[in-house]
Amino acid sequence: MPHPLTELKVRTVRKPAGPATHRVTADVCVVGAGIAGLSAAIESARLGRDVVLVDALPVLGGQMVNSLIGLFCGVFGNAPEYRQLTHGIFDDIFRDLGETGDVFYTRRHTMTVGYDEVVLGRWVENTVSELGIQVITGASITGVVRDGGRVESVTFATRYGSVEVSALGFTDASGDASLVWEAGLPCRLPEREIYGSQQLVVEHVDEDGKPEPDDLAERVGAKAEQYGLRRHDGLAFYFPSRGTAVLNMTHIEAPLEPVAAARAQLEGKAQADRVVDFLRAEFPEAFARARVRAYGLPGRRQTRWAQGAHQLTIGEVRAGTRFPDAVARTAWPVELHDTAEGYVWETFDADHLHYVPLRSMTPPEAHNLLVAGRCVDGDAAALSSVRVMGPCGAMGMAAAHALELAGKDSVHDIDHAELAARLTANLDG
């Protein structure tokens, strides 16, 4: 009897003439699957809405997973209370990864939460699947159709053909304000480079010999030039009892021009290799046997962001201004990486909180589009204090509720008191 393999027929095909566009319709389209976009998509799905989640990478998780950031920052307040400031998606992550021992907590001036990026990546994928969120990956925006102040549809290019997504509301959580930019709406650019980082995970680390954070930073500052290190400080985050560490010790450009972006990625890895050489030589007790387990995708902090109805200012951050339309809060320091050698690090006192208003997430010329995450509007210093994962997750959650409240009307006209009531845990809890 013939084997079935011999009966497998092959046919010859050609690409059909004309556009071969796949069309998808939903209540909400979220562009960007990092922490802000995931929070927006998950919360929208739990509100009973039909959600499409689109990302330019071939996998979900954004920089949170794929750039190996390694820490949730800005979720908790400052010492000594360490109050949790953002709930929603973080409650789920901390619970589920806590049960398997895949998160750990570090208390200094504030509390950060380290995580296993592989486990977190699978958590993201499983959660999105369980909620029935439609996913389109490897998709870059090629066009936006607007009817006055409403975005009607967005077209994406993928390796499998173009996709047109029509939705009642849109959230731009792309990080670079890609949807806002392609829609022809105004954006902000910093006048000088704000550096990203090439993160990496090293294994075979002896935790008993690890240097104290201040000792590591001091040694880098003293010997950076000797080892060819661009950044003159650095941080290492050790996963307890696993012999691994996430290294945040590089500064790379984050250009919006494609050839320069590819060049920056290669330079970032070269910097990372020099960092490993430095650690092996200067701290052999911990790093003599260290080897790279994984290089993250290039990390980008502040590149291009949307112009909102309100630009958050550093004065408002320092004053802790609580806006009538506040939707997110954090106590994270001003952390502006605007020099190659180092960065501004301005911490706040124990009781300090600062807030993000919905107006900073709302392009003034659009009625059904919000931004969330690091493309929210602020001056450069203010943005550096709210672009970390805690407030980004809160912004995503707020975007889901704001679009649901707006329905077919304008996000500019929603009842801010009703929105705040839905976000009580992230504002007053």
Tab-separated table of C-alpha atoms in Angstrom:
chain	number	residue	atom	x	y	z
A	1	MET	CA	0.000	0.000	0.000
A	2	PRO	CA	1.520	3.406	-0.973
A	3	HIS	CA	2.750	5.612	1.864
A	4	PRO	CA	0.562	8.762	2.245
A	5	LEU	CA	3.649	10.905	1.750
A	6	THR	CA	3.905	9.806	-1.885
A	7	GLU	CA	0.348	11.068	-2.464
A	8	LEU	CA	1.037	14.623	-1.220
A	9	LYS	CA	0.463	16.834	-4.273
A	10	VAL	CA	2.058	20.248	-4.860
A	11	ARG	CA	0.552	23.043	-6.973
A	12	THR	CA	2.076	26.102	-8.599
A	13	VAL	CA	0.676	29.542	-7.701
A	14	ARG	CA	1.262	33.228	-8.431
A	15	LYS	CA	0.418	36.270	-6.391
A	16	PRO	CA	-3.040	37.514	-7.474
A	17	ALA	CA	-3.239	40.869	-9.232
A	18	GLY	CA	-4.355	43.763	-7.037
A	19	PRO	CA	-4.212	44.159	-3.283
A	20	ALA	CA	-4.581	41.014	-1.188
A	21	THR	CA	-5.768	42.647	2.027
A	22	HIS	CA	-7.095	40.739	4.998
A	23	ARG	CA	-9.776	42.668	6.875
A	24	VAL	CA	-10.429	42.500	10.610
A	25	THR	CA	-13.099	44.373	12.564
A	26	ALA	CA	-13.187	44.881	16.335
A	27	ASP	CA	-14.409	47.166	19.071
A	28	VAL	CA	-10.866	48.092	20.094
A	29	CYS	CA	-7.538	47.940	18.269
A	30	VAL	CA	-4.428	48.167	20.458
A	31	VAL	CA	-1.118	48.813	18.706
A	32	GLY	CA	1.834	47.591	20.755
A	33	ALA	CA	2.012	44.504	22.980
A	34	GLY	CA	4.290	45.728	25.750
A	35	ILE	CA	3.022	46.338	29.269
A	36	ALA	CA	0.835	49.330	28.297
A	37	GLY	CA	-0.725	47.623	25.288
A	38	LEU	CA	-1.227	44.326	27.082
A	39	SER	CA	-2.897	46.096	29.982
A	40	ALA	CA	-5.203	47.939	27.561
A	41	ALA	CA	-6.065	44.788	25.608
A	42	ILE	CA	-6.618	42.569	28.654
A	43	GLU	CA	-8.776	45.152	30.435
A	44	SER	CA	-10.815	45.793	27.275
A	45	ALA	CA	-11.417	42.057	26.844
A	46	ARG	CA	-12.537	41.780	30.470
A	47	LEU	CA	-14.995	44.603	29.775
A	48	GLY	CA	-16.553	42.318	27.189
A	49	ARG	CA	-15.133	44.070	24.159
A	50	ASP	CA	-13.820	42.460	20.967
A	51	VAL	CA	-10.093	43.270	20.891
A	52	VAL	CA	-7.358	43.136	18.260
A	53	LEU	CA	-3.784	43.381	19.579
A	54	VAL	CA	-1.119	44.221	16.991
A	55	ASP	CA	2.660	44.302	17.396
A	56	ALA	CA	5.610	44.814	15.060
A	57	LEU	CA	7.547	41.974	16.685
A	58	PRO	CA	6.795	38.345	15.822
A	59	VAL	CA	6.043	37.655	19.499
A	60	LEU	CA	4.105	39.410	22.259
A	61	GLY	CA	5.498	41.089	25.356
A	62	GLY	CA	7.212	44.156	23.901
A	63	GLN	CA	10.304	45.427	25.655
A	64	MET	CA	9.095	43.957	28.943
A	65	VAL	CA	9.843	40.455	27.655
A	66	ASN	CA	11.959	40.831	24.540
A	67	SER	CA	14.379	43.562	25.617
A	68	LEU	CA	15.122	41.675	28.861
A	69	ILE	CA	14.339	44.640	31.079
A	70	GLY	CA	14.162	42.252	34.012
A	71	LEU	CA	12.441	44.568	36.521
A	72	PHE	CA	8.994	46.003	37.059
A	73	CYS	CA	9.696	49.580	38.124
A	74	GLY	CA	7.311	52.239	39.375
A	75	VAL	CA	4.613	49.828	40.607
A	76	PHE	CA	5.347	50.538	44.275
A	77	GLY	CA	5.845	53.683	46.318
A	78	ASN	CA	8.895	54.701	48.270
A	79	ALA	CA	10.337	53.394	51.533
A	80	PRO	CA	9.439	52.689	54.241
A	81	GLU	CA	5.844	51.792	53.327
A	82	TYR	CA	6.398	50.494	49.768
A	83	ARG	CA	2.689	50.884	48.983
A	84	GLN	CA	1.486	49.232	45.768
A	85	LEU	CA	0.359	52.022	43.446
A	86	THR	CA	-0.816	50.101	40.380
A	87	HIS	CA	-3.015	47.019	40.339
A	88	GLY	CA	-4.860	45.342	37.454
A	89	ILE	CA	-2.436	43.364	35.299
A	90	PHE	CA	0.291	43.497	37.973
A	91	ASP	CA	-1.870	41.741	40.550
A	92	ASP	CA	-2.307	38.867	38.102
A	93	ILE	CA	1.381	38.677	37.175
A	94	PHE	CA	2.637	38.871	40.761
A	95	ARG	CA	0.150	36.211	41.875
A	96	ASP	CA	0.793	33.733	39.081
A	97	LEU	CA	4.570	34.128	38.819
A	98	GLY	CA	4.809	34.305	42.604
A	99	GLU	CA	3.230	30.864	42.902
A	100	THR	CA	5.999	29.385	40.727
A	101	GLY	CA	8.861	31.361	42.301
A	102	ASP	CA	9.483	33.393	39.138
A	103	VAL	CA	9.416	36.883	40.679
A	104	PHE	CA	11.525	38.439	43.435
A	105	TYR	CA	11.307	41.740	45.317
A	106	THR	CA	14.115	44.215	45.992
A	107	ARG	CA	13.685	47.026	48.525
A	108	ARG	CA	15.853	50.124	48.382
A	109	HIS	CA	14.527	53.677	47.983
A	110	THR	CA	11.515	51.989	46.367
A	111	MET	CA	10.543	48.400	45.655
A	112	THR	CA	11.177	46.772	42.292
A	113	VAL	CA	10.058	43.334	41.154
A	114	GLY	CA	12.415	41.105	39.167
A	115	TYR	CA	11.020	38.380	36.945
A	116	ASP	CA	11.905	35.431	34.745
A	117	GLU	CA	11.323	36.789	31.248
A	118	VAL	CA	10.697	33.358	29.700
A	119	VAL	CA	7.945	32.525	32.184
A	120	LEU	CA	6.472	36.011	31.842
A	121	GLY	CA	6.406	35.686	28.054
A	122	ARG	CA	4.374	32.498	28.267
A	123	TRP	CA	2.064	34.091	30.843
A	124	VAL	CA	1.377	36.891	28.368
A	125	GLU	CA	0.615	34.498	25.524
A	126	ASN	CA	-1.570	32.231	27.631
A	127	THR	CA	-3.553	35.136	29.081
A	128	VAL	CA	-4.179	36.718	25.692
A	129	SER	CA	-5.318	33.363	24.292
A	130	GLU	CA	-7.616	32.617	27.217
A	131	LEU	CA	-9.353	35.976	26.807
A	132	GLY	CA	-9.959	35.455	23.074
A	133	ILE	CA	-7.955	38.510	22.021
A	134	GLN	CA	-7.191	38.474	18.295
A	135	VAL	CA	-3.446	38.835	17.729
A	136	ILE	CA	-1.563	40.119	14.699
A	137	THR	CA	2.225	39.971	15.047
A	138	GLY	CA	5.082	41.023	12.786
A	139	ALA	CA	2.907	43.916	11.620
A	140	SER	CA	4.049	47.457	10.803
A	141	ILE	CA	1.707	50.341	10.070
A	142	THR	CA	1.551	51.428	6.429
A	143	GLY	CA	-1.538	53.620	6.424
A	144	VAL	CA	-4.257	55.217	8.523
A	145	VAL	CA	-7.704	56.245	7.349
A	146	ARG	CA	-9.219	59.184	9.235
A	147	ASP	CA	-12.627	60.766	8.905
A	148	GLY	CA	-12.205	64.122	10.542
A	149	GLY	CA	-11.326	63.477	14.158
A	150	ARG	CA	-11.979	59.741	14.035
A	151	VAL	CA	-9.573	57.004	13.052
A	152	GLU	CA	-11.573	54.592	10.912
A	153	SER	CA	-8.970	51.951	10.092
A	154	VAL	CA	-5.274	51.150	10.168
A	155	THR	CA	-3.422	49.076	7.559
A	156	PHE	CA	-0.468	46.904	8.524
A	157	ALA	CA	2.138	45.125	6.420
A	158	THR	CA	3.058	41.577	7.418
A	159	ARG	CA	5.114	38.904	5.664
A	160	TYR	CA	1.801	37.165	4.894
A	161	GLY	CA	0.127	40.168	3.272
A	162	SER	CA	-1.470	43.387	4.396
A	163	VAL	CA	-4.118	43.586	7.107
A	164	GLU	CA	-6.712	46.327	7.507
A	165	VAL	CA	-8.128	46.705	11.006
A	166	SER	CA	-11.299	48.727	11.527
A	167	ALA	CA	-12.381	49.535	15.081
A	168	LEU	CA	-14.548	51.816	17.152
A	169	GLY	CA	-11.553	52.911	19.236
A	170	PHE	CA	-7.749	52.737	19.053
A	171	THR	CA	-4.915	52.750	21.586
A	172	ASP	CA	-1.387	53.619	20.484
A	173	ALA	CA	0.944	51.770	22.863
A	174	SER	CA	3.673	51.368	20.244
A	175	GLY	CA	6.296	53.204	22.279
A	176	ASP	CA	7.288	55.400	19.339
A	177	ALA	CA	3.800	56.895	18.745
A	178	SER	CA	3.700	55.003	15.442
A	179	LEU	CA	-0.077	55.184	15.032
A	180	VAL	CA	-0.246	58.856	15.955
A	181	TRP	CA	2.613	59.598	13.545
A	182	GLU	CA	1.124	57.685	10.613
A	183	ALA	CA	-2.240	59.344	11.256
A	184	GLY	CA	-0.590	62.709	10.592
A	185	LEU	CA	-1.089	63.949	14.137
A	186	PRO	CA	1.559	66.074	15.906
A	187	CYS	CA	4.354	64.381	17.853
A	188	ARG	CA	7.237	65.443	20.086
A	189	LEU	CA	10.943	64.826	19.496
A	190	PRO	CA	13.743	65.551	21.985
A	191	GLU	CA	16.356	68.035	20.815
A	192	ARG	CA	19.186	65.664	21.699
A	193	GLU	CA	19.589	61.911	21.979
A	194	ILE	CA	17.918	60.058	24.832
A	195	TYR	CA	19.791	56.794	25.080
A	196	GLY	CA	18.401	53.311	25.260
A	197	SER	CA	20.190	50.243	26.614
A	198	GLN	CA	21.285	46.859	25.355
A	199	GLN	CA	20.226	44.537	28.149
A	200	LEU	CA	21.593	41.023	28.504
A	201	VAL	CA	21.299	38.042	30.814
A	202	VAL	CA	24.460	36.315	32.014
A	203	GLU	CA	24.564	32.911	33.693
A	204	HIS	CA	27.064	31.027	35.891
A	205	VAL	CA	27.257	33.990	38.272
A	206	ASP	CA	28.459	33.339	41.839
A	207	GLU	CA	26.010	35.361	43.902
A	208	ASP	CA	28.152	35.094	47.055
A	209	GLY	CA	30.811	37.224	45.377
A	210	LYS	CA	28.578	39.828	43.783
A	211	PRO	CA	29.610	43.469	44.270
A	212	GLU	CA	27.396	45.936	46.078
A	213	PRO	CA	25.558	48.281	43.696
A	214	ASP	CA	27.562	51.334	44.778
A	215	ASP	CA	30.854	49.435	44.399
A	216	LEU	CA	29.920	48.319	40.897
A	217	ALA	CA	28.938	51.832	39.823
A	218	GLU	CA	32.109	53.307	41.306
A	219	ARG	CA	34.363	50.772	39.547
A	220	VAL	CA	32.636	51.340	36.202
A	221	GLY	CA	33.058	55.083	36.601
A	222	ALA	CA	36.758	54.692	37.330
A	223	LYS	CA	37.588	52.199	34.567
A	224	ALA	CA	35.010	52.751	31.807
A	225	GLU	CA	37.525	54.274	29.410
A	226	GLN	CA	40.038	51.474	30.009
A	227	TYR	CA	37.475	48.887	28.886
A	228	GLY	CA	35.889	50.988	26.147
A	229	LEU	CA	32.583	51.381	27.959
A	230	ARG	CA	30.417	54.242	26.786
A	231	ARG	CA	28.269	54.372	29.914
A	232	HIS	CA	30.187	55.215	33.097
A	233	ASP	CA	27.813	53.520	35.526
A	234	GLY	CA	25.684	50.426	35.572
A	235	LEU	CA	23.347	48.065	37.372
A	236	ALA	CA	23.122	44.310	37.754
A	237	PHE	CA	19.971	42.522	38.948
A	238	TYR	CA	20.570	39.037	40.365
A	239	PHE	CA	17.840	36.404	40.337
A	240	PRO	CA	18.165	34.751	43.768
A	241	SER	CA	19.620	31.232	43.785
A	242	ARG	CA	19.675	30.886	40.002
A	243	GLY	CA	23.179	32.123	39.211
A	244	THR	CA	21.889	34.618	36.639
A	245	ALA	CA	21.938	38.394	36.399
A	246	VAL	CA	20.380	40.997	34.115
A	247	LEU	CA	22.933	43.658	33.165
A	248	ASN	CA	21.870	47.250	32.483
A	249	MET	CA	25.245	48.832	31.752
A	250	THR	CA	25.132	50.210	28.196
A	251	HIS	CA	23.909	53.291	26.369
A	252	ILE	CA	22.903	53.031	22.720
A	253	GLU	CA	21.306	55.487	20.338
A	254	ALA	CA	17.637	54.934	19.564
A	255	PRO	CA	17.199	56.428	16.091
A	256	LEU	CA	13.957	56.427	14.109
A	257	GLU	CA	15.821	55.978	10.814
A	258	PRO	CA	15.988	52.307	9.738
A	259	VAL	CA	19.643	51.977	8.719
A	260	ALA	CA	20.840	53.846	11.804
A	261	ALA	CA	18.589	51.714	14.028
A	262	ALA	CA	20.155	48.520	12.673
A	263	ARG	CA	23.631	49.952	13.219
A	264	ALA	CA	22.746	50.877	16.807
A	265	GLN	CA	21.640	47.305	17.491
A	266	LEU	CA	25.042	45.941	16.438
A	267	GLU	CA	26.879	48.584	18.439
A	268	GLY	CA	24.774	47.758	21.480
A	269	LYS	CA	25.838	44.128	21.446
A	270	ALA	CA	29.475	45.132	21.050
A	271	GLN	CA	29.087	47.335	24.130
A	272	ALA	CA	27.467	44.445	25.996
A	273	ASP	CA	30.411	42.172	25.209
A	274	ARG	CA	32.817	44.766	26.588
A	275	VAL	CA	30.706	44.938	29.753
A	276	VAL	CA	31.092	41.177	30.254
A	277	ASP	CA	34.865	41.481	29.745
A	278	PHE	CA	34.957	44.237	32.371
A	279	LEU	CA	32.979	42.213	34.921
A	280	ARG	CA	35.077	39.091	34.459
A	281	ALA	CA	38.275	41.048	34.998
A	282	GLU	CA	37.193	43.410	37.762
A	283	PHE	CA	34.866	41.168	39.790
A	284	PRO	CA	36.123	37.618	39.235
A	285	GLU	CA	34.592	36.415	42.501
A	286	ALA	CA	31.163	36.769	40.908
A	287	PHE	CA	31.758	36.816	37.159
A	288	ALA	CA	34.852	34.734	36.361
A	289	ARG	CA	32.679	32.000	34.806
A	290	ALA	CA	29.926	34.275	33.529
A	291	ARG	CA	28.700	33.784	29.986
A	292	VAL	CA	25.933	35.442	28.031
A	293	ARG	CA	22.684	33.474	28.053
A	294	ALA	CA	20.684	35.976	25.995
A	295	TYR	CA	20.918	39.426	24.439
A	296	GLY	CA	17.710	41.430	24.499
A	297	LEU	CA	16.329	43.427	21.619
A	298	PRO	CA	17.521	47.050	21.761
A	299	GLY	CA	15.834	48.847	24.640
A	300	ARG	CA	14.359	52.265	23.862
A	301	ARG	CA	13.413	54.783	26.550
A	302	GLN	CA	12.189	58.012	24.943
A	303	THR	CA	12.188	58.389	21.167
A	304	ARG	CA	9.079	60.040	19.708
A	305	TRP	CA	5.884	60.655	21.627
A	306	ALA	CA	2.443	62.109	20.991
A	307	GLN	CA	1.366	65.674	21.551
A	308	GLY	CA	-1.517	65.465	23.975
A	309	ALA	CA	-4.156	67.920	25.075
A	310	HIS	CA	-1.856	68.517	28.076
A	311	GLN	CA	1.915	68.175	28.290
A	312	LEU	CA	2.948	66.874	31.712
A	313	THR	CA	5.748	69.063	33.093
A	314	ILE	CA	8.631	68.384	35.429
A	315	GLY	CA	7.181	71.041	37.727
A	316	GLU	CA	3.942	69.053	38.005
A	317	VAL	CA	5.920	65.883	38.679
A	318	ARG	CA	7.970	67.485	41.444
A	319	ALA	CA	4.890	69.119	42.975
A	320	GLY	CA	2.896	65.876	42.851
A	321	THR	CA	0.039	67.656	41.090
A	322	ARG	CA	-3.126	65.563	41.212
A	323	PHE	CA	-5.200	66.368	38.151
A	324	PRO	CA	-9.009	66.141	37.952
A	325	ASP	CA	-8.554	63.616	35.131
A	326	ALA	CA	-5.671	61.676	36.742
A	327	VAL	CA	-5.516	58.030	35.618
A	328	ALA	CA	-2.095	56.795	36.799
A	329	ARG	CA	0.394	57.502	39.567
A	330	THR	CA	3.949	56.585	40.499
A	331	ALA	CA	6.795	57.596	42.778
A	332	TRP	CA	9.555	56.649	40.338
A	333	PRO	CA	12.475	59.114	40.149
A	334	VAL	CA	13.291	61.415	37.283
A	335	GLU	CA	15.518	59.121	35.198
A	336	LEU	CA	16.666	61.003	32.119
A	337	HIS	CA	19.295	59.226	30.005
A	338	ASP	CA	20.343	62.215	27.920
A	339	THR	CA	24.128	61.821	28.078
A	340	ALA	CA	26.227	58.930	26.839
A	341	GLU	CA	28.171	58.599	30.094
A	342	GLY	CA	25.339	58.630	32.628
A	343	TYR	CA	21.879	59.889	33.497
A	344	VAL	CA	19.906	62.150	35.804
A	345	TRP	CA	18.578	60.315	38.879
A	346	GLU	CA	16.359	62.546	41.050
A	347	THR	CA	14.530	60.664	43.790
A	348	PHE	CA	11.515	61.773	45.827
A	349	ASP	CA	10.641	61.549	49.509
A	350	ALA	CA	8.660	58.812	51.248
A	351	ASP	CA	5.192	60.283	50.729
A	352	HIS	CA	5.646	61.585	47.193
A	353	LEU	CA	3.335	60.608	44.330
A	354	HIS	CA	2.962	62.129	40.894
A	355	TYR	CA	0.200	61.584	38.383
A	356	VAL	CA	-0.582	61.237	34.684
A	357	PRO	CA	-3.726	63.005	33.416
A	358	LEU	CA	-5.916	61.521	30.703
A	359	ARG	CA	-5.358	64.707	28.693
A	360	SER	CA	-1.692	63.733	28.294
A	361	MET	CA	-2.895	60.506	26.657
A	362	THR	CA	-5.344	62.301	24.355
A	363	PRO	CA	-4.245	63.752	20.991
A	364	PRO	CA	-6.332	66.941	20.713
A	365	GLU	CA	-7.372	66.329	17.092
A	366	ALA	CA	-8.626	62.753	17.617
A	367	HIS	CA	-11.879	61.566	19.213
A	368	ASN	CA	-11.395	57.787	19.353
A	369	LEU	CA	-7.632	57.489	19.835
A	370	LEU	CA	-5.643	57.396	23.063
A	371	VAL	CA	-1.954	56.803	23.669
A	372	ALA	CA	-0.553	54.773	26.555
A	373	GLY	CA	2.920	54.043	27.841
A	374	ARG	CA	6.052	55.873	26.850
A	375	CYS	CA	4.395	57.795	23.991
A	376	VAL	CA	2.267	59.802	26.481
A	377	ASP	CA	2.894	63.558	26.380
A	378	GLY	CA	5.335	65.148	28.778
A	379	ASP	CA	8.426	67.279	28.671
A	380	ALA	CA	11.575	65.173	28.517
A	381	ALA	CA	12.238	65.121	32.265
A	382	ALA	CA	8.600	64.495	33.215
A	383	LEU	CA	8.293	61.671	30.708
A	384	SER	CA	11.424	60.056	32.147
A	385	SER	CA	9.570	59.601	35.450
A	386	VAL	CA	6.337	58.071	34.056
A	387	ARG	CA	7.571	55.866	31.192
A	388	VAL	CA	8.393	52.898	33.457
A	389	MET	CA	6.189	49.831	33.673
A	390	GLY	CA	4.024	50.709	36.688
A	391	PRO	CA	2.391	53.856	35.325
A	392	CYS	CA	2.492	52.457	31.770
A	393	GLY	CA	0.328	49.542	32.904
A	394	ALA	CA	-2.033	51.953	34.654
A	395	MET	CA	-2.313	54.054	31.488
A	396	GLY	CA	-3.236	50.980	29.466
A	397	MET	CA	-5.976	50.104	31.928
A	398	ALA	CA	-7.259	53.686	31.822
A	399	ALA	CA	-7.312	53.688	28.021
A	400	ALA	CA	-9.529	50.586	28.019
A	401	HIS	CA	-12.076	52.188	30.323
A	402	ALA	CA	-11.954	55.604	28.645
A	403	LEU	CA	-12.680	54.113	25.209
A	404	GLU	CA	-15.480	52.000	26.667
A	405	LEU	CA	-17.040	55.073	28.295
A	406	ALA	CA	-16.704	57.116	25.097
A	407	GLY	CA	-18.334	54.499	22.870
A	408	LYS	CA	-19.163	56.240	19.588
A	409	ASP	CA	-18.635	59.673	21.126
A	410	SER	CA	-15.413	61.547	21.894
A	411	VAL	CA	-12.837	60.593	24.498
A	412	HIS	CA	-12.548	64.316	25.185
A	413	ASP	CA	-16.094	64.386	26.567
A	414	ILE	CA	-16.177	61.434	28.968
A	415	ASP	CA	-17.107	61.873	32.624
A	416	HIS	CA	-13.771	62.032	34.471
A	417	ALA	CA	-15.412	61.281	37.809
A	418	GLU	CA	-16.886	58.071	36.429
A	419	LEU	CA	-13.523	57.105	34.937
A	420	ALA	CA	-11.782	57.793	38.258
A	421	ALA	CA	-14.335	55.624	40.052
A	422	ARG	CA	-13.382	52.724	37.790
A	423	LEU	CA	-9.681	53.322	38.482
A	424	THR	CA	-9.882	53.741	42.259
A	425	ALA	CA	-7.343	50.987	42.967
A	426	ASN	CA	-4.753	52.802	40.826
A	427	LEU	CA	-5.481	56.260	42.256
A	428	ASP	CA	-6.453	55.895	45.901
A	429	GLY	CA	-5.862	52.277	46.905
